[in-house]
PDB file of C-alpha atoms in Angstrom:
ATOM      1  CA  MET D   1     101.512  98.312  87.732  1.00  0.00           C
ATOM      2  CA  SER D   2     105.168  98.999  87.067  1.00  0.00           C
ATOM      3  CA  GLU D   3     108.369  97.212  86.466  1.00  0.00           C
ATOM      4  CA  LYS D   4     109.114  97.473  90.134  1.00  0.00           C
ATOM      5  CA  LEU D   5     105.406  97.956  91.724  1.00  0.00           C
ATOM      6  CA  ASN D   6     103.037  95.045  91.410  1.00  0.00           C
ATOM      7  CA  ALA D   7      99.498  94.401  92.858  1.00  0.00           C
ATOM      8  CA  PHE D   8      98.472  90.643  94.341  1.00  0.00           C
ATOM      9  CA  ALA D   9      94.793  89.363  95.803  1.00  0.00           C
ATOM     10  CA  GLU D  10      94.826  85.906  97.053  1.00  0.00           C
ATOM     11  CA  LEU D  11      92.243  83.385  98.274  1.00  0.00           C
ATOM     12  CA  TYR D  12      93.441  80.837 100.702  1.00  0.00           C
ATOM     13  CA  GLY D  13      93.227  78.374 103.758  1.00  0.00           C
ATOM     14  CA  PHE D  14      94.325  76.065 106.084  1.00  0.00           C
ATOM     15  CA  LEU D  15      93.132  72.372 106.465  1.00  0.00           C
ATOM     16  CA  PRO D  16      94.447  71.072 109.569  1.00  0.00           C
ATOM     17  CA  GLY D  17      94.311  67.385 110.502  1.00  0.00           C
ATOM     18  CA  LYS D  18      92.568  68.253 113.806  1.00  0.00           C
ATOM     19  CA  GLY D  19      90.641  71.159 114.628  1.00  0.00           C
ATOM     20  CA  LYS D  20      88.806  73.801 112.229  1.00  0.00           C
ATOM     21  CA  ASN D  21      89.357  74.935 108.562  1.00  0.00           C
ATOM     22  CA  ASP D  22      90.552  78.318 108.106  1.00  0.00           C
ATOM     23  CA  HIS D  23      89.827  80.531 105.010  1.00  0.00           C
ATOM     24  CA  ARG D  24      91.071  83.845 104.330  1.00  0.00           C
ATOM     25  CA  TRP D  25      90.981  86.619 101.535  1.00  0.00           C
ATOM     26  CA  ASP D  26      94.171  89.075 101.426  1.00  0.00           C
ATOM     27  CA  GLY D  27      95.602  91.677  99.114  1.00  0.00           C
ATOM     28  CA  GLY D  28      98.443  94.201  98.759  1.00  0.00           C
ATOM     29  CA  LEU D  29     101.497  95.528  96.941  1.00  0.00           C
ATOM     30  CA  THR D  30     104.810  94.121  96.004  1.00  0.00           C
ATOM     31  CA  TYR D  31     108.181  96.276  95.439  1.00  0.00           C
ATOM     32  CA  GLU D  32     111.218  94.786  93.788  1.00  0.00           C
ATOM     33  CA  VAL D  33     114.012  96.671  95.483  1.00  0.00           C
ATOM     34  CA  ASN D  34     116.410  94.853  93.185  1.00  0.00           C
ATOM     35  CA  GLU D  35     116.600  91.578  91.586  1.00  0.00           C
ATOM     36  CA  ASN D  36     117.327  89.783  94.717  1.00  0.00           C
ATOM     37  CA  LEU D  37     114.959  91.781  97.114  1.00  0.00           C
ATOM     38  CA  GLN D  38     111.410  92.354  97.454  1.00  0.00           C
ATOM     39  CA  LEU D  39     109.332  93.968 100.129  1.00  0.00           C
ATOM     40  CA  ASP D  40     105.572  93.402 100.178  1.00  0.00           C
ATOM     41  CA  ILE D  41     102.718  94.698 102.507  1.00  0.00           C
ATOM     42  CA  SER D  42      99.141  93.244 102.446  1.00  0.00           C
ATOM     43  CA  THR D  43      96.126  93.508 104.578  1.00  0.00           C
ATOM     44  CA  GLY D  44      93.062  90.727 104.614  1.00  0.00           C
ATOM     45  CA  ILE D  45      90.032  89.434 106.407  1.00  0.00           C
ATOM     46  CA  GLY D  46      88.946  86.020 107.983  1.00  0.00           C
ATOM     47  CA  LEU D  47      86.327  84.093 105.990  1.00  0.00           C
ATOM     48  CA  SER D  48      85.303  81.267 108.665  1.00  0.00           C
ATOM     49  CA  LYS D  49      84.532  81.350 112.185  1.00  0.00           C
ATOM     50  CA  VAL D  50      88.301  80.484 113.569  1.00  0.00           C
ATOM     51  CA  SER D  51      89.883  83.168 111.373  1.00  0.00           C
ATOM     52  CA  PRO D  52      90.781  86.531 112.392  1.00  0.00           C
ATOM     53  CA  ASP D  53      88.623  89.275 111.577  1.00  0.00           C
ATOM     54  CA  PHE D  54      91.127  91.380 109.606  1.00  0.00           C
ATOM     55  CA  PHE D  55      95.168  91.254 109.857  1.00  0.00           C
ATOM     56  CA  PRO D  56      97.660  93.337 108.458  1.00  0.00           C
ATOM     57  CA  SER D  57     101.382  91.797 106.890  1.00  0.00           C
ATOM     58  CA  LEU D  58     104.518  92.985 105.951  1.00  0.00           C
ATOM     59  CA  GLY D  59     107.425  90.812 104.258  1.00  0.00           C
ATOM     60  CA  LEU D  60     110.771  90.579 102.772  1.00  0.00           C
ATOM     61  CA  SER D  61     111.951  88.024 100.090  1.00  0.00           C
ATOM     62  CA  ILE D  62     115.462  87.333  99.275  1.00  0.00           C
ATOM     63  CA  ARG D  63     116.739  85.393  96.515  1.00  0.00           C
ATOM     64  CA  MET D  64     119.381  83.234  97.465  1.00  0.00           C
ATOM     65  CA  PRO D  65     122.005  83.588  94.179  1.00  0.00           C
TER      66      PRO D  65
END
């Protein structure tokens, strides 16, 4: 989208040794504050019965030099 603002979408899941598999889809935005700090916001939906119907997420990533 720009040098600092990006978009993403992903399909992922959890495959526990015991219990039921959990499949989800989400998408969101990342913002690069500087070369060592990134913020993100996303939202998604569950695709299996054990998954949440809807979920929001906020993130902070720090690169350790």
